[in-house]
mmCIF file of C-alpha atoms in Angstrom:
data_model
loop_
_atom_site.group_PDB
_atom_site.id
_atom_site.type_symbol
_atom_site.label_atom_id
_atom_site.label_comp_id
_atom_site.label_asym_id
_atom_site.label_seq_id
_atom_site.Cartn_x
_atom_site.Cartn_y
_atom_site.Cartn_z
ATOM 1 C CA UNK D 69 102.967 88.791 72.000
ATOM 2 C CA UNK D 70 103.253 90.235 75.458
ATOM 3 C CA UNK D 71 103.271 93.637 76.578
ATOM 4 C CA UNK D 72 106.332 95.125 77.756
ATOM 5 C CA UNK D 73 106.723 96.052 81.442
ATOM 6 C CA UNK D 74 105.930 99.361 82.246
ATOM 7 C CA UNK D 75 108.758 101.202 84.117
ATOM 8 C CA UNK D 76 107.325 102.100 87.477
ATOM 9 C CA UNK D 77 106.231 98.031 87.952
ATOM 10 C CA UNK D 78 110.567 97.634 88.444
ATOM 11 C CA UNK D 79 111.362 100.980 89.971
ATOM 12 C CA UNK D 80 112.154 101.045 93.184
ATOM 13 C CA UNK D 81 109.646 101.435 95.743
ATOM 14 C CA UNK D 82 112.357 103.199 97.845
ATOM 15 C CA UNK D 83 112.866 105.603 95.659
ATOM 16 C CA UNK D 84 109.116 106.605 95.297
ATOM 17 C CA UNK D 85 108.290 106.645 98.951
ATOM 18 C CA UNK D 86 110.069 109.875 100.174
ATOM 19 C CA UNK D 87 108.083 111.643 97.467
ATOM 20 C CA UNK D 88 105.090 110.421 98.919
ATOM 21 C CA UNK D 89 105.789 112.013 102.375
ATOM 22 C CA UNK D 90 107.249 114.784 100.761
ATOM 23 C CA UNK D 91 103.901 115.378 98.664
ATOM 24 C CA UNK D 92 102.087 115.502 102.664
ATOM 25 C CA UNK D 93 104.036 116.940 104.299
ATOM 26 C CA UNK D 94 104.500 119.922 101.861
ATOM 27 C CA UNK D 95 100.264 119.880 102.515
ATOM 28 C CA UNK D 96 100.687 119.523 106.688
ATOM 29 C CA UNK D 97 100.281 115.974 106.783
ATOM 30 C CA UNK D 98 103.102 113.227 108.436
ATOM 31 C CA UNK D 99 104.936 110.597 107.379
ATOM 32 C CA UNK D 100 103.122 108.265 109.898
ATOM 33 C CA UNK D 101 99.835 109.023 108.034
ATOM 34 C CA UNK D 102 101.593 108.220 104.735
ATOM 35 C CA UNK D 103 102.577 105.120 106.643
ATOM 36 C CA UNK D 104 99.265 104.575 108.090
ATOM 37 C CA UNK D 105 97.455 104.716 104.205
ATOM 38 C CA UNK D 106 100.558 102.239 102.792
ATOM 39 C CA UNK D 107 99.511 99.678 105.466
ATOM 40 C CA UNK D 108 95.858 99.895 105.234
ATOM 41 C CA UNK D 109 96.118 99.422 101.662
ATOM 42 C CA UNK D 110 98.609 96.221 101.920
ATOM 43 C CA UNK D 111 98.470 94.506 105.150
ATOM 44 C CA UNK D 112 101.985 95.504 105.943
ATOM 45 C CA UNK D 113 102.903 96.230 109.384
ATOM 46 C CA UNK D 114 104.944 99.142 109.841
ATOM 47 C CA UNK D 115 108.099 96.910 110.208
ATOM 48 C CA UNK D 116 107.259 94.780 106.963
ATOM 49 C CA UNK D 117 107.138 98.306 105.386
ATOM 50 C CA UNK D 118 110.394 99.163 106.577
ATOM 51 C CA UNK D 119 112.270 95.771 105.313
ATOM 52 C CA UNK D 120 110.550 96.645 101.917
ATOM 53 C CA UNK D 121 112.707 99.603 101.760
ATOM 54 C CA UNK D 122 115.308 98.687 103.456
ATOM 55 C CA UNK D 123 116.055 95.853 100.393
ATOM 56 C CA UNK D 124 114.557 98.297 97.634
ATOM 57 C CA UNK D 125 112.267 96.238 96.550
ATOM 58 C CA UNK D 126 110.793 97.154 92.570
ATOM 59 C CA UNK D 127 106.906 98.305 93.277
ATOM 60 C CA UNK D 128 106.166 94.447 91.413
ATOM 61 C CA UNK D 129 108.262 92.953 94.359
ATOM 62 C CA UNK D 130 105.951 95.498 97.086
ATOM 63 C CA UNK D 131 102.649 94.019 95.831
ATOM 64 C CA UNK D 132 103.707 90.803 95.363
ATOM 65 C CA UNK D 133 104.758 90.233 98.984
ATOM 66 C CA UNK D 134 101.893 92.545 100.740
ATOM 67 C CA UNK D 135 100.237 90.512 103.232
ATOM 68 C CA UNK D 136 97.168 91.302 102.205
ATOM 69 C CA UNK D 137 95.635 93.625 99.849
ATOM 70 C CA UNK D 138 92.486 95.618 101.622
ATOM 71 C CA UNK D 139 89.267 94.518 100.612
ATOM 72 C CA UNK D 140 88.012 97.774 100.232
ATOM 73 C CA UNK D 141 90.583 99.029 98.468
ATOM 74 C CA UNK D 142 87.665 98.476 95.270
ATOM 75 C CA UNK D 143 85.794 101.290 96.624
ATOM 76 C CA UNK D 144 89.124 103.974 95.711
ATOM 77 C CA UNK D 145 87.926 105.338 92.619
ATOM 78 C CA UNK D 146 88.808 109.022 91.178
ATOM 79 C CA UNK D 147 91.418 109.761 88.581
ATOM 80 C CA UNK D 148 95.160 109.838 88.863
ATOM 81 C CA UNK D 149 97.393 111.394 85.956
ATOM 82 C CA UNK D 150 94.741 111.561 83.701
ATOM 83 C CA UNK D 151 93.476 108.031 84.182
ATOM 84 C CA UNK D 152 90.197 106.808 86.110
ATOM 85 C CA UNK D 153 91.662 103.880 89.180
ATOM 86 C CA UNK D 154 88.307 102.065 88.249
ATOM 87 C CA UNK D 155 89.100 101.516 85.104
ATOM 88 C CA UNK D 156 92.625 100.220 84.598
ATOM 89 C CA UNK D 157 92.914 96.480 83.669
ATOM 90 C CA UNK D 158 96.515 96.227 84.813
ATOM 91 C CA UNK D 159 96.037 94.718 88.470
ATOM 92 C CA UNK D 160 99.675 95.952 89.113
ATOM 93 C CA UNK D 161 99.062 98.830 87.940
ATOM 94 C CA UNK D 162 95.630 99.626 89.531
ATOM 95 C CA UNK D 163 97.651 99.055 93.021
ATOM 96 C CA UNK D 164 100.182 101.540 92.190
ATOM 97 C CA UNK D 165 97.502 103.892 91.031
ATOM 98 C CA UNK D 166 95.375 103.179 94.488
ATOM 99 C CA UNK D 167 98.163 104.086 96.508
ATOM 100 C CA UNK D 168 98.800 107.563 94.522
ATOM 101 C CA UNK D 169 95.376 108.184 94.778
ATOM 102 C CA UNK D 170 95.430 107.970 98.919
ATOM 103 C CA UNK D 171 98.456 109.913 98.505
ATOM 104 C CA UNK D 172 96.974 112.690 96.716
ATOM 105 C CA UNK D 173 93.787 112.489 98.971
ATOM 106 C CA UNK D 174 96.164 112.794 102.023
ATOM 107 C CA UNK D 175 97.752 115.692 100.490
ATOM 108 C CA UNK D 176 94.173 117.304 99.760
ATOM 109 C CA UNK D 177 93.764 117.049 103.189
ATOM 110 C CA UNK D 178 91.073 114.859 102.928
ATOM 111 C CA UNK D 179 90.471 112.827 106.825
ATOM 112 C CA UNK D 180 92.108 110.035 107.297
ATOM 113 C CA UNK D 181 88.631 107.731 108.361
ATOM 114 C CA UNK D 182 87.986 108.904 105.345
ATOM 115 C CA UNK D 183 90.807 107.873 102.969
ATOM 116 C CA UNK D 184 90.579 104.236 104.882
ATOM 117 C CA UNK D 185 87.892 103.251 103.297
ATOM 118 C CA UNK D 186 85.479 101.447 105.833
#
């Protein structure tokens, strides 16, 4: 039997991403910082992430094209609605759950060389 799919994996990534600069820059952060996190975290150049919203891609689509998944994204660790990063099995969902967490981090106003893991 297979699981269902949850809901975020075919929302559109589009439609989550001005929440995410909304959430910084509600905390005196910019959209290029948001920006800056989403393509340390997937290998996407700035234009790449702009043709992902441009064709509202689903957040399974966003991962599944991402150049290149950071390396150190393993070090993010914290929780994020309740749940530890660390310990969700979903790979999917552990990316969606990374990039909240360097959201909320931004938003914190943690520093940036510090959110990009080194």
């Amino acid at each position: 039997m297979t699981m269902p799919k949850h809901s975020i994996f075919t929302m559109a990534f589009a439609k989550v991403y001005p929440m995410y600069v909304q959430k910084a820059e509600r905390k005196g952060r910019t959209k290029e910082e948001v920006d800056q996190i989403i393509c340390w975290l997937t290998g996407y150049d700035k234009a790449g992430l702009d043709r992902q919203i441009e064709r509202q891609n689903d957040f399974q689509t966003f991962f599944a094209e991402a150049p290149a998944i950071h390396p150190n994204s393993a070090l993010i660790k914290g929780v994020v609605c309740g749940v530890r990063v660390e310990d969700i099995d979903d790979p999917l969902m552990q990316k969606i759950r990374h990039l909240d967490k360097l959201i909320d981090e931004l938003a914190k106003g943690k520093a940036m060389e510090k959110i990009l893991r080194p």
